[in-house]
Amino acid sequence: MPFELRPITSDDTLSWVRVRSLAYYGPTHECIHNGAISDSSVRRIAEDWKEDLKKPNNYHWRVVDTDLEPSEDDPPTNGGRTIAIAVWSMHNAKAERSNEPVATPSLTTTKSSFVPPELRLDALSSLLGPLRAAQPEIMGSSEPYLMLNMLATHPDHQGRGAGKVLLDWGLKKADDEGLVTYLSATGLGRRMYEKRGFEVVKTIEWDRVPWGGEGKDCHWCMVRRPQKEKV
């Protein structure tokens, strides 16, 4: 398959934001936002996310399909189309390189200096509060660990293996360095993570009804121990 794993650079933040927003669209996304996110908001977020690339202990990756033409969001010299992205982060460790996490299942975070007018901060806080509290509760504050903050594949390219390429990078790093890996999964990703050695340690539900939606959003906090043999 013509996939290439490449680091995300400041030239790639627009495709990063666009792929992520399309991949995460759904009933929870609709509860957290007042209508569709405008193109101008997407572009403002992309500018902000350039700063995330400068922060320590964060690793931003993308998968490019070299058989396809660059999208409108890719730089013209991309040599293919960005179809999937991932962000990993190291915790409880000395700062080394790369960047810090953007750990949210919505399009943007309250960390960003630009808050999209479409974003409902009260709904977002309601969703993220329990997820953020669970992380230190499960992982503690002393032992280093690796976290998968986000993994998203463009809807047109899901099921082709791009997500596996991004996951493989982090799991190899974790195994090579003897690190536990942490993530919170939705229903779409849980099975894939379980196949790679992750185990559910906590389940968190978020009721969409008070925010104008239907049903519940379920997140599974998952942990994977380092493995000596390649999976």
mmCIF file with all atom_site columns, C-alpha atoms in Angstrom:
data_model
loop_
_atom_site.group_PDB
_atom_site.id
_atom_site.type_symbol
_atom_site.label_atom_id
_atom_site.label_alt_id
_atom_site.label_comp_id
_atom_site.label_asym_id
_atom_site.label_entity_id
_atom_site.label_seq_id
_atom_site.pdbx_PDB_ins_code
_atom_site.Cartn_x
_atom_site.Cartn_y
_atom_site.Cartn_z
_atom_site.occupancy
_atom_site.B_iso_or_equiv
_atom_site.pdbx_formal_charge
_atom_site.auth_seq_id
_atom_site.auth_comp_id
_atom_site.auth_asym_id
_atom_site.auth_atom_id
_atom_site.pdbx_PDB_model_num
ATOM 1   C CA . MET A 1 1   ? 0.000   0.000  0.000  1.00 0.00 ? 1   MET A CA 1
ATOM 2   C CA . PRO A 1 2   ? 1.433   3.446  -0.920 1.00 0.00 ? 2   PRO A CA 1
ATOM 3   C CA . PHE A 1 3   ? 1.406   4.813  2.624  1.00 0.00 ? 3   PHE A CA 1
ATOM 4   C CA . GLU A 1 4   ? 4.136   7.003  4.055  1.00 0.00 ? 4   GLU A CA 1
ATOM 5   C CA . LEU A 1 5   ? 4.448   7.924  7.734  1.00 0.00 ? 5   LEU A CA 1
ATOM 6   C CA . ARG A 1 6   ? 5.575   11.534 8.074  1.00 0.00 ? 6   ARG A CA 1
ATOM 7   C CA . PRO A 1 7   ? 5.830   14.039 10.930 1.00 0.00 ? 7   PRO A CA 1
ATOM 8   C CA . ILE A 1 8   ? 3.270   16.828 10.976 1.00 0.00 ? 8   ILE A CA 1
ATOM 9   C CA . THR A 1 9   ? 4.891   20.197 10.298 1.00 0.00 ? 9   THR A CA 1
ATOM 10  C CA . SER A 1 10  ? 3.555   23.738 10.381 1.00 0.00 ? 10  SER A CA 1
ATOM 11  C CA . ASP A 1 11  ? 2.618   23.332 6.707  1.00 0.00 ? 11  ASP A CA 1
ATOM 12  C CA . ASP A 1 12  ? 0.315   20.433 7.580  1.00 0.00 ? 12  ASP A CA 1
ATOM 13  C CA . THR A 1 13  ? -1.882  21.827 10.347 1.00 0.00 ? 13  THR A CA 1
ATOM 14  C CA . LEU A 1 14  ? -4.810  22.643 8.052  1.00 0.00 ? 14  LEU A CA 1
ATOM 15  C CA . SER A 1 15  ? -5.056  19.068 6.774  1.00 0.00 ? 15  SER A CA 1
ATOM 16  C CA . TRP A 1 16  ? -4.559  17.862 10.366 1.00 0.00 ? 16  TRP A CA 1
ATOM 17  C CA . VAL A 1 17  ? -7.539  19.882 11.629 1.00 0.00 ? 17  VAL A CA 1
ATOM 18  C CA . ARG A 1 18  ? -9.684  19.010 8.624  1.00 0.00 ? 18  ARG A CA 1
ATOM 19  C CA . VAL A 1 19  ? -9.082  15.251 8.798  1.00 0.00 ? 19  VAL A CA 1
ATOM 20  C CA . ARG A 1 20  ? -9.725  15.231 12.520 1.00 0.00 ? 20  ARG A CA 1
ATOM 21  C CA . SER A 1 21  ? -12.941 17.242 12.328 1.00 0.00 ? 21  SER A CA 1
ATOM 22  C CA . LEU A 1 22  ? -14.365 15.012 9.592  1.00 0.00 ? 22  LEU A CA 1
ATOM 23  C CA . ALA A 1 23  ? -13.370 11.813 11.379 1.00 0.00 ? 23  ALA A CA 1
ATOM 24  C CA . TYR A 1 24  ? -14.871 12.882 14.704 1.00 0.00 ? 24  TYR A CA 1
ATOM 25  C CA . TYR A 1 25  ? -18.146 14.172 13.314 1.00 0.00 ? 25  TYR A CA 1
ATOM 26  C CA . GLY A 1 26  ? -21.185 12.526 14.877 1.00 0.00 ? 26  GLY A CA 1
ATOM 27  C CA . PRO A 1 27  ? -23.905 12.917 17.532 1.00 0.00 ? 27  PRO A CA 1
ATOM 28  C CA . THR A 1 28  ? -21.520 13.974 20.307 1.00 0.00 ? 28  THR A CA 1
ATOM 29  C CA . HIS A 1 29  ? -19.811 16.490 18.030 1.00 0.00 ? 29  HIS A CA 1
ATOM 30  C CA . GLU A 1 30  ? -23.230 17.979 17.267 1.00 0.00 ? 30  GLU A CA 1
ATOM 31  C CA . CYS A 1 31  ? -23.956 18.409 20.985 1.00 0.00 ? 31  CYS A CA 1
ATOM 32  C CA . ILE A 1 32  ? -20.670 20.193 21.586 1.00 0.00 ? 32  ILE A CA 1
ATOM 33  C CA . HIS A 1 33  ? -21.103 22.647 18.720 1.00 0.00 ? 33  HIS A CA 1
ATOM 34  C CA . ASN A 1 34  ? -23.815 25.081 17.689 1.00 0.00 ? 34  ASN A CA 1
ATOM 35  C CA . GLY A 1 35  ? -24.036 24.042 14.071 1.00 0.00 ? 35  GLY A CA 1
ATOM 36  C CA . ALA A 1 36  ? -21.379 23.270 11.499 1.00 0.00 ? 36  ALA A CA 1
ATOM 37  C CA . ILE A 1 37  ? -17.883 24.624 12.049 1.00 0.00 ? 37  ILE A CA 1
ATOM 38  C CA . SER A 1 38  ? -17.078 27.306 9.513  1.00 0.00 ? 38  SER A CA 1
ATOM 39  C CA . ASP A 1 39  ? -14.091 27.161 7.225  1.00 0.00 ? 39  ASP A CA 1
ATOM 40  C CA . SER A 1 40  ? -12.744 30.329 8.821  1.00 0.00 ? 40  SER A CA 1
ATOM 41  C CA . SER A 1 41  ? -12.833 28.656 12.247 1.00 0.00 ? 41  SER A CA 1
ATOM 42  C CA . VAL A 1 42  ? -11.021 25.608 10.899 1.00 0.00 ? 42  VAL A CA 1
ATOM 43  C CA . ARG A 1 43  ? -8.293  27.831 9.492  1.00 0.00 ? 43  ARG A CA 1
ATOM 44  C CA . ARG A 1 44  ? -7.935  29.798 12.733 1.00 0.00 ? 44  ARG A CA 1
ATOM 45  C CA . ILE A 1 45  ? -7.595  26.554 14.683 1.00 0.00 ? 45  ILE A CA 1
ATOM 46  C CA . ALA A 1 46  ? -4.969  25.345 12.222 1.00 0.00 ? 46  ALA A CA 1
ATOM 47  C CA . GLU A 1 47  ? -2.925  28.478 12.899 1.00 0.00 ? 47  GLU A CA 1
ATOM 48  C CA . ASP A 1 48  ? -3.169  27.914 16.656 1.00 0.00 ? 48  ASP A CA 1
ATOM 49  C CA . TRP A 1 49  ? -2.146  24.287 16.387 1.00 0.00 ? 49  TRP A CA 1
ATOM 50  C CA . LYS A 1 50  ? 1.182   25.305 14.888 1.00 0.00 ? 50  LYS A CA 1
ATOM 51  C CA . GLU A 1 51  ? 2.162   26.262 18.439 1.00 0.00 ? 51  GLU A CA 1
ATOM 52  C CA . ASP A 1 52  ? 1.437   22.730 19.662 1.00 0.00 ? 52  ASP A CA 1
ATOM 53  C CA . LEU A 1 53  ? 4.227   21.458 17.438 1.00 0.00 ? 53  LEU A CA 1
ATOM 54  C CA . LYS A 1 54  ? 6.764   23.369 19.555 1.00 0.00 ? 54  LYS A CA 1
ATOM 55  C CA . LYS A 1 55  ? 5.856   21.854 22.918 1.00 0.00 ? 55  LYS A CA 1
ATOM 56  C CA . PRO A 1 56  ? 7.931   19.091 24.562 1.00 0.00 ? 56  PRO A CA 1
ATOM 57  C CA . ASN A 1 57  ? 7.121   15.389 24.766 1.00 0.00 ? 57  ASN A CA 1
ATOM 58  C CA . ASN A 1 58  ? 4.541   15.370 21.996 1.00 0.00 ? 58  ASN A CA 1
ATOM 59  C CA . TYR A 1 59  ? 4.754   13.477 18.725 1.00 0.00 ? 59  TYR A CA 1
ATOM 60  C CA . HIS A 1 60  ? 2.608   14.450 15.752 1.00 0.00 ? 60  HIS A CA 1
ATOM 61  C CA . TRP A 1 61  ? 2.353   12.040 12.825 1.00 0.00 ? 61  TRP A CA 1
ATOM 62  C CA . ARG A 1 62  ? 0.379   11.710 9.628  1.00 0.00 ? 62  ARG A CA 1
ATOM 63  C CA . VAL A 1 63  ? -0.103  9.094  6.938  1.00 0.00 ? 63  VAL A CA 1
ATOM 64  C CA . VAL A 1 64  ? 0.138   10.201 3.315  1.00 0.00 ? 64  VAL A CA 1
ATOM 65  C CA . ASP A 1 65  ? -1.265  8.150  0.430  1.00 0.00 ? 65  ASP A CA 1
ATOM 66  C CA . THR A 1 66  ? 1.267   8.795  -2.326 1.00 0.00 ? 66  THR A CA 1
ATOM 67  C CA . ASP A 1 67  ? -1.063  7.419  -5.012 1.00 0.00 ? 67  ASP A CA 1
ATOM 68  C CA . LEU A 1 68  ? -3.464  10.327 -4.508 1.00 0.00 ? 68  LEU A CA 1
ATOM 69  C CA . GLU A 1 69  ? -3.220  13.997 -5.396 1.00 0.00 ? 69  GLU A CA 1
ATOM 70  C CA . PRO A 1 70  ? -2.823  16.410 -2.460 1.00 0.00 ? 70  PRO A CA 1
ATOM 71  C CA . SER A 1 71  ? -6.098  17.697 -1.049 1.00 0.00 ? 71  SER A CA 1
ATOM 72  C CA . GLU A 1 72  ? -6.915  21.399 -1.025 1.00 0.00 ? 72  GLU A CA 1
ATOM 73  C CA . ASP A 1 73  ? -5.702  21.472 2.580  1.00 0.00 ? 73  ASP A CA 1
ATOM 74  C CA . ASP A 1 74  ? -2.340  19.862 1.836  1.00 0.00 ? 74  ASP A CA 1
ATOM 75  C CA . PRO A 1 75  ? 0.661   21.884 0.686  1.00 0.00 ? 75  PRO A CA 1
ATOM 76  C CA . PRO A 1 76  ? 1.053   21.601 -3.125 1.00 0.00 ? 76  PRO A CA 1
ATOM 77  C CA . THR A 1 77  ? 4.380   19.797 -2.722 1.00 0.00 ? 77  THR A CA 1
ATOM 78  C CA . ASN A 1 78  ? 2.908   17.156 -0.391 1.00 0.00 ? 78  ASN A CA 1
ATOM 79  C CA . GLY A 1 79  ? 3.529   14.314 -2.834 1.00 0.00 ? 79  GLY A CA 1
ATOM 80  C CA . GLY A 1 80  ? 0.244   12.673 -1.907 1.00 0.00 ? 80  GLY A CA 1
ATOM 81  C CA . ARG A 1 81  ? -2.833  13.162 0.271  1.00 0.00 ? 81  ARG A CA 1
ATOM 82  C CA . THR A 1 82  ? -2.884  13.276 4.064  1.00 0.00 ? 82  THR A CA 1
ATOM 83  C CA . ILE A 1 83  ? -5.503  10.707 5.079  1.00 0.00 ? 83  ILE A CA 1
ATOM 84  C CA . ALA A 1 84  ? -4.855  10.067 8.791  1.00 0.00 ? 84  ALA A CA 1
ATOM 85  C CA . ILE A 1 85  ? -3.251  11.778 11.774 1.00 0.00 ? 85  ILE A CA 1
ATOM 86  C CA . ALA A 1 86  ? -2.171  10.908 15.314 1.00 0.00 ? 86  ALA A CA 1
ATOM 87  C CA . VAL A 1 87  ? -0.779  12.689 18.353 1.00 0.00 ? 87  VAL A CA 1
ATOM 88  C CA . TRP A 1 88  ? 1.172   10.876 21.062 1.00 0.00 ? 88  TRP A CA 1
ATOM 89  C CA . SER A 1 89  ? 2.512   12.357 24.292 1.00 0.00 ? 89  SER A CA 1
ATOM 90  C CA . MET A 1 90  ? 4.901   11.341 27.060 1.00 0.00 ? 90  MET A CA 1
ATOM 91  C CA . HIS A 1 91  ? 3.874   11.949 30.659 1.00 0.00 ? 91  HIS A CA 1
ATOM 92  C CA . ASN A 1 92  ? 5.751   11.976 33.977 1.00 0.00 ? 92  ASN A CA 1
ATOM 93  C CA . ALA A 1 93  ? 9.012   12.322 32.068 1.00 0.00 ? 93  ALA A CA 1
ATOM 94  C CA . LYS A 1 94  ? 11.667  14.954 31.454 1.00 0.00 ? 94  LYS A CA 1
ATOM 95  C CA . ALA A 1 95  ? 10.983  17.216 28.511 1.00 0.00 ? 95  ALA A CA 1
ATOM 96  C CA . GLU A 1 96  ? 12.768  16.013 25.406 1.00 0.00 ? 96  GLU A CA 1
ATOM 97  C CA . ARG A 1 97  ? 11.335  17.060 22.052 1.00 0.00 ? 97  ARG A CA 1
ATOM 98  C CA . SER A 1 98  ? 8.229   17.347 19.897 1.00 0.00 ? 98  SER A CA 1
ATOM 99  C CA . ASN A 1 99  ? 5.027   18.641 21.410 1.00 0.00 ? 99  ASN A CA 1
ATOM 100 C CA . GLU A 1 100 ? 2.433   18.369 24.122 1.00 0.00 ? 100 GLU A CA 1
ATOM 101 C CA . PRO A 1 101 ? -0.998  16.711 23.908 1.00 0.00 ? 101 PRO A CA 1
ATOM 102 C CA . VAL A 1 102 ? -4.205  17.950 22.491 1.00 0.00 ? 102 VAL A CA 1
ATOM 103 C CA . ALA A 1 103 ? -6.338  15.491 24.448 1.00 0.00 ? 103 ALA A CA 1
ATOM 104 C CA . THR A 1 104 ? -9.923  16.085 23.412 1.00 0.00 ? 104 THR A CA 1
ATOM 105 C CA . PRO A 1 105 ? -12.517 14.286 21.371 1.00 0.00 ? 105 PRO A CA 1
ATOM 106 C CA . SER A 1 106 ? -13.843 17.531 19.888 1.00 0.00 ? 106 SER A CA 1
ATOM 107 C CA . LEU A 1 107 ? -12.445 19.665 17.103 1.00 0.00 ? 107 LEU A CA 1
ATOM 108 C CA . THR A 1 108 ? -10.508 21.953 19.412 1.00 0.00 ? 108 THR A CA 1
ATOM 109 C CA . THR A 1 109 ? -9.692  22.442 23.081 1.00 0.00 ? 109 THR A CA 1
ATOM 110 C CA . THR A 1 110 ? -10.062 25.144 25.673 1.00 0.00 ? 110 THR A CA 1
ATOM 111 C CA . LYS A 1 111 ? -6.243  25.394 25.609 1.00 0.00 ? 111 LYS A CA 1
ATOM 112 C CA . SER A 1 112 ? -6.351  27.082 22.216 1.00 0.00 ? 112 SER A CA 1
ATOM 113 C CA . SER A 1 113 ? -6.069  30.867 22.158 1.00 0.00 ? 113 SER A CA 1
ATOM 114 C CA . PHE A 1 114 ? -8.841  30.879 19.564 1.00 0.00 ? 114 PHE A CA 1
ATOM 115 C CA . VAL A 1 115 ? -12.223 29.594 20.708 1.00 0.00 ? 115 VAL A CA 1
ATOM 116 C CA . PRO A 1 116 ? -14.496 28.888 17.734 1.00 0.00 ? 116 PRO A CA 1
ATOM 117 C CA . PRO A 1 117 ? -17.845 30.670 18.084 1.00 0.00 ? 117 PRO A CA 1
ATOM 118 C CA . GLU A 1 118 ? -19.534 27.366 17.217 1.00 0.00 ? 118 GLU A CA 1
ATOM 119 C CA . LEU A 1 119 ? -18.066 25.629 20.284 1.00 0.00 ? 119 LEU A CA 1
ATOM 120 C CA . ARG A 1 120 ? -20.232 25.108 23.387 1.00 0.00 ? 120 ARG A CA 1
ATOM 121 C CA . LEU A 1 121 ? -17.689 25.330 26.187 1.00 0.00 ? 121 LEU A CA 1
ATOM 122 C CA . ASP A 1 122 ? -20.140 24.192 28.864 1.00 0.00 ? 122 ASP A CA 1
ATOM 123 C CA . ALA A 1 123 ? -20.927 21.002 26.949 1.00 0.00 ? 123 ALA A CA 1
ATOM 124 C CA . LEU A 1 124 ? -17.257 20.397 26.185 1.00 0.00 ? 124 LEU A CA 1
ATOM 125 C CA . SER A 1 125 ? -16.295 20.801 29.850 1.00 0.00 ? 125 SER A CA 1
ATOM 126 C CA . SER A 1 126 ? -19.027 18.389 30.865 1.00 0.00 ? 126 SER A CA 1
ATOM 127 C CA . LEU A 1 127 ? -17.640 15.792 28.472 1.00 0.00 ? 127 LEU A CA 1
ATOM 128 C CA . LEU A 1 128 ? -13.934 16.291 29.132 1.00 0.00 ? 128 LEU A CA 1
ATOM 129 C CA . GLY A 1 129 ? -14.040 16.741 32.903 1.00 0.00 ? 129 GLY A CA 1
ATOM 130 C CA . PRO A 1 130 ? -14.434 13.044 33.786 1.00 0.00 ? 130 PRO A CA 1
ATOM 131 C CA . LEU A 1 131 ? -11.992 11.987 31.056 1.00 0.00 ? 131 LEU A CA 1
ATOM 132 C CA . ARG A 1 132 ? -9.303  14.346 32.309 1.00 0.00 ? 132 ARG A CA 1
ATOM 133 C CA . ALA A 1 133 ? -9.872  13.281 35.915 1.00 0.00 ? 133 ALA A CA 1
ATOM 134 C CA . ALA A 1 134 ? -9.584  9.596  35.006 1.00 0.00 ? 134 ALA A CA 1
ATOM 135 C CA . GLN A 1 135 ? -6.123  9.903  33.460 1.00 0.00 ? 135 GLN A CA 1
ATOM 136 C CA . PRO A 1 136 ? -4.100  10.742 36.630 1.00 0.00 ? 136 PRO A CA 1
ATOM 137 C CA . GLU A 1 137 ? -6.383  8.540  38.687 1.00 0.00 ? 137 GLU A CA 1
ATOM 138 C CA . ILE A 1 138 ? -5.426  5.553  36.550 1.00 0.00 ? 138 ILE A CA 1
ATOM 139 C CA . MET A 1 139 ? -1.844  6.394  35.596 1.00 0.00 ? 139 MET A CA 1
ATOM 140 C CA . GLY A 1 140 ? -0.589  8.286  38.651 1.00 0.00 ? 140 GLY A CA 1
ATOM 141 C CA . SER A 1 141 ? 1.978   11.070 38.663 1.00 0.00 ? 141 SER A CA 1
ATOM 142 C CA . SER A 1 142 ? 5.322   9.307  39.057 1.00 0.00 ? 142 SER A CA 1
ATOM 143 C CA . GLU A 1 143 ? 5.902   6.575  36.466 1.00 0.00 ? 143 GLU A CA 1
ATOM 144 C CA . PRO A 1 144 ? 6.509   7.669  32.853 1.00 0.00 ? 144 PRO A CA 1
ATOM 145 C CA . TYR A 1 145 ? 3.959   6.512  30.298 1.00 0.00 ? 145 TYR A CA 1
ATOM 146 C CA . LEU A 1 146 ? 2.975   7.116  26.691 1.00 0.00 ? 146 LEU A CA 1
ATOM 147 C CA . MET A 1 147 ? -0.481  8.361  25.751 1.00 0.00 ? 147 MET A CA 1
ATOM 148 C CA . LEU A 1 148 ? -2.354  8.299  22.469 1.00 0.00 ? 148 LEU A CA 1
ATOM 149 C CA . ASN A 1 149 ? -4.125  11.662 22.496 1.00 0.00 ? 149 ASN A CA 1
ATOM 150 C CA . MET A 1 150 ? -5.808  11.409 19.136 1.00 0.00 ? 150 MET A CA 1
ATOM 151 C CA . LEU A 1 151 ? -5.995  9.134  16.138 1.00 0.00 ? 151 LEU A CA 1
ATOM 152 C CA . ALA A 1 152 ? -8.218  10.017 13.203 1.00 0.00 ? 152 ALA A CA 1
ATOM 153 C CA . THR A 1 153 ? -8.636  8.781  9.644  1.00 0.00 ? 153 THR A CA 1
ATOM 154 C CA . HIS A 1 154 ? -10.514 10.662 6.940  1.00 0.00 ? 154 HIS A CA 1
ATOM 155 C CA . PRO A 1 155 ? -13.928 8.956  6.495  1.00 0.00 ? 155 PRO A CA 1
ATOM 156 C CA . ASP A 1 156 ? -13.185 8.231  2.823  1.00 0.00 ? 156 ASP A CA 1
ATOM 157 C CA . HIS A 1 157 ? -10.115 6.209  3.787  1.00 0.00 ? 157 HIS A CA 1
ATOM 158 C CA . GLN A 1 158 ? -11.152 4.343  6.920  1.00 0.00 ? 158 GLN A CA 1
ATOM 159 C CA . GLY A 1 159 ? -10.528 0.611  6.940  1.00 0.00 ? 159 GLY A CA 1
ATOM 160 C CA . ARG A 1 160 ? -7.435  0.800  4.713  1.00 0.00 ? 160 ARG A CA 1
ATOM 161 C CA . GLY A 1 161 ? -4.854  0.406  7.470  1.00 0.00 ? 161 GLY A CA 1
ATOM 162 C CA . ALA A 1 162 ? -3.678  3.989  7.913  1.00 0.00 ? 162 ALA A CA 1
ATOM 163 C CA . GLY A 1 163 ? -4.691  3.965  11.570 1.00 0.00 ? 163 GLY A CA 1
ATOM 164 C CA . LYS A 1 164 ? -2.632  0.837  12.150 1.00 0.00 ? 164 LYS A CA 1
ATOM 165 C CA . VAL A 1 165 ? 0.455   2.565  10.752 1.00 0.00 ? 165 VAL A CA 1
ATOM 166 C CA . LEU A 1 166 ? 0.033   5.393  13.254 1.00 0.00 ? 166 LEU A CA 1
ATOM 167 C CA . LEU A 1 167 ? -0.678  3.026  16.130 1.00 0.00 ? 167 LEU A CA 1
ATOM 168 C CA . ASP A 1 168 ? 2.337   0.875  15.282 1.00 0.00 ? 168 ASP A CA 1
ATOM 169 C CA . TRP A 1 169 ? 4.669   3.842  15.717 1.00 0.00 ? 169 TRP A CA 1
ATOM 170 C CA . GLY A 1 170 ? 3.555   4.487  19.276 1.00 0.00 ? 170 GLY A CA 1
ATOM 171 C CA . LEU A 1 171 ? 3.442   0.860  20.349 1.00 0.00 ? 171 LEU A CA 1
ATOM 172 C CA . LYS A 1 172 ? 6.957   0.265  19.047 1.00 0.00 ? 172 LYS A CA 1
ATOM 173 C CA . LYS A 1 173 ? 8.199   3.280  20.991 1.00 0.00 ? 173 LYS A CA 1
ATOM 174 C CA . ALA A 1 174 ? 6.419   2.057  24.120 1.00 0.00 ? 174 ALA A CA 1
ATOM 175 C CA . ASP A 1 175 ? 7.821   -1.460 23.776 1.00 0.00 ? 175 ASP A CA 1
ATOM 176 C CA . ASP A 1 176 ? 11.346  -0.249 22.997 1.00 0.00 ? 176 ASP A CA 1
ATOM 177 C CA . GLU A 1 177 ? 11.343  2.006  26.066 1.00 0.00 ? 177 GLU A CA 1
ATOM 178 C CA . GLY A 1 178 ? 9.373   -0.307 28.358 1.00 0.00 ? 178 GLY A CA 1
ATOM 179 C CA . LEU A 1 179 ? 6.476   2.117  28.759 1.00 0.00 ? 179 LEU A CA 1
ATOM 180 C CA . VAL A 1 180 ? 2.847   1.562  29.650 1.00 0.00 ? 180 VAL A CA 1
ATOM 181 C CA . THR A 1 181 ? 0.483   3.106  27.079 1.00 0.00 ? 181 THR A CA 1
ATOM 182 C CA . TYR A 1 182 ? -2.773  4.874  27.915 1.00 0.00 ? 182 TYR A CA 1
ATOM 183 C CA . LEU A 1 183 ? -5.730  6.045  25.827 1.00 0.00 ? 183 LEU A CA 1
ATOM 184 C CA . SER A 1 184 ? -9.465  6.597  25.931 1.00 0.00 ? 184 SER A CA 1
ATOM 185 C CA . ALA A 1 185 ? -11.348 4.844  23.149 1.00 0.00 ? 185 ALA A CA 1
ATOM 186 C CA . THR A 1 186 ? -14.756 5.226  21.584 1.00 0.00 ? 186 THR A CA 1
ATOM 187 C CA . GLY A 1 187 ? -16.737 2.348  20.151 1.00 0.00 ? 187 GLY A CA 1
ATOM 188 C CA . LEU A 1 188 ? -15.085 2.683  16.743 1.00 0.00 ? 188 LEU A CA 1
ATOM 189 C CA . GLY A 1 189 ? -11.585 2.115  18.087 1.00 0.00 ? 189 GLY A CA 1
ATOM 190 C CA . ARG A 1 190 ? -12.012 -0.166 21.070 1.00 0.00 ? 190 ARG A CA 1
ATOM 191 C CA . ARG A 1 191 ? -11.839 -3.446 19.163 1.00 0.00 ? 191 ARG A CA 1
ATOM 192 C CA . MET A 1 192 ? -8.681  -2.406 17.304 1.00 0.00 ? 192 MET A CA 1
ATOM 193 C CA . TYR A 1 193 ? -6.979  -1.448 20.549 1.00 0.00 ? 193 TYR A CA 1
ATOM 194 C CA . GLU A 1 194 ? -7.984  -4.660 22.282 1.00 0.00 ? 194 GLU A CA 1
ATOM 195 C CA . LYS A 1 195 ? -6.400  -6.633 19.447 1.00 0.00 ? 195 LYS A CA 1
ATOM 196 C CA . ARG A 1 196 ? -3.142  -4.794 20.132 1.00 0.00 ? 196 ARG A CA 1
ATOM 197 C CA . GLY A 1 197 ? -3.035  -5.618 23.832 1.00 0.00 ? 197 GLY A CA 1
ATOM 198 C CA . PHE A 1 198 ? -5.010  -2.798 25.454 1.00 0.00 ? 198 PHE A CA 1
ATOM 199 C CA . GLU A 1 199 ? -7.333  -3.614 28.351 1.00 0.00 ? 199 GLU A CA 1
ATOM 200 C CA . VAL A 1 200 ? -10.301 -1.593 29.614 1.00 0.00 ? 200 VAL A CA 1
ATOM 201 C CA . VAL A 1 201 ? -9.759  -0.266 33.135 1.00 0.00 ? 201 VAL A CA 1
ATOM 202 C CA . LYS A 1 202 ? -12.592 2.268  33.372 1.00 0.00 ? 202 LYS A CA 1
ATOM 203 C CA . THR A 1 203 ? -15.761 3.128  31.463 1.00 0.00 ? 203 THR A CA 1
ATOM 204 C CA . ILE A 1 204 ? -17.079 6.689  31.296 1.00 0.00 ? 204 ILE A CA 1
ATOM 205 C CA . GLU A 1 205 ? -20.494 7.587  29.907 1.00 0.00 ? 205 GLU A CA 1
ATOM 206 C CA . TRP A 1 206 ? -21.668 11.043 28.874 1.00 0.00 ? 206 TRP A CA 1
ATOM 207 C CA . ASP A 1 207 ? -25.387 11.703 28.531 1.00 0.00 ? 207 ASP A CA 1
ATOM 208 C CA . ARG A 1 208 ? -26.156 13.706 25.396 1.00 0.00 ? 208 ARG A CA 1
ATOM 209 C CA . VAL A 1 209 ? -29.783 14.389 26.370 1.00 0.00 ? 209 VAL A CA 1
ATOM 210 C CA . PRO A 1 210 ? -29.147 17.438 28.622 1.00 0.00 ? 210 PRO A CA 1
ATOM 211 C CA . TRP A 1 211 ? -27.244 18.967 25.707 1.00 0.00 ? 211 TRP A CA 1
ATOM 212 C CA . GLY A 1 212 ? -29.986 18.467 23.132 1.00 0.00 ? 212 GLY A CA 1
ATOM 213 C CA . GLY A 1 213 ? -28.866 15.100 21.783 1.00 0.00 ? 213 GLY A CA 1
ATOM 214 C CA . GLU A 1 214 ? -29.958 11.502 22.126 1.00 0.00 ? 214 GLU A CA 1
ATOM 215 C CA . GLY A 1 215 ? -28.381 8.527  23.864 1.00 0.00 ? 215 GLY A CA 1
ATOM 216 C CA . LYS A 1 216 ? -25.008 8.339  25.554 1.00 0.00 ? 216 LYS A CA 1
ATOM 217 C CA . ASP A 1 217 ? -21.409 8.697  24.480 1.00 0.00 ? 217 ASP A CA 1
ATOM 218 C CA . CYS A 1 218 ? -19.183 5.976  25.902 1.00 0.00 ? 218 CYS A CA 1
ATOM 219 C CA . HIS A 1 219 ? -15.429 6.166  26.402 1.00 0.00 ? 219 HIS A CA 1
ATOM 220 C CA . TRP A 1 220 ? -13.261 3.291  27.565 1.00 0.00 ? 220 TRP A CA 1
ATOM 221 C CA . CYS A 1 221 ? -10.054 4.169  29.413 1.00 0.00 ? 221 CYS A CA 1
ATOM 222 C CA . MET A 1 222 ? -7.537  1.551  28.286 1.00 0.00 ? 222 MET A CA 1
ATOM 223 C CA . VAL A 1 223 ? -4.035  0.535  29.330 1.00 0.00 ? 223 VAL A CA 1
ATOM 224 C CA . ARG A 1 224 ? -1.422  -1.577 27.563 1.00 0.00 ? 224 ARG A CA 1
ATOM 225 C CA . ARG A 1 225 ? 1.665   -3.034 29.212 1.00 0.00 ? 225 ARG A CA 1
ATOM 226 C CA . PRO A 1 226 ? 4.911   -3.045 27.214 1.00 0.00 ? 226 PRO A CA 1
ATOM 227 C CA . GLN A 1 227 ? 5.427   -6.216 25.230 1.00 0.00 ? 227 GLN A CA 1
ATOM 228 C CA . LYS A 1 228 ? 8.738   -7.866 24.530 1.00 0.00 ? 228 LYS A CA 1
ATOM 229 C CA . GLU A 1 229 ? 7.642   -9.438 21.273 1.00 0.00 ? 229 GLU A CA 1
ATOM 230 C CA . LYS A 1 230 ? 6.350   -7.554 18.267 1.00 0.00 ? 230 LYS A CA 1
ATOM 231 C CA . VAL A 1 231 ? 2.565   -7.751 17.894 1.00 0.00 ? 231 VAL A CA 1
#
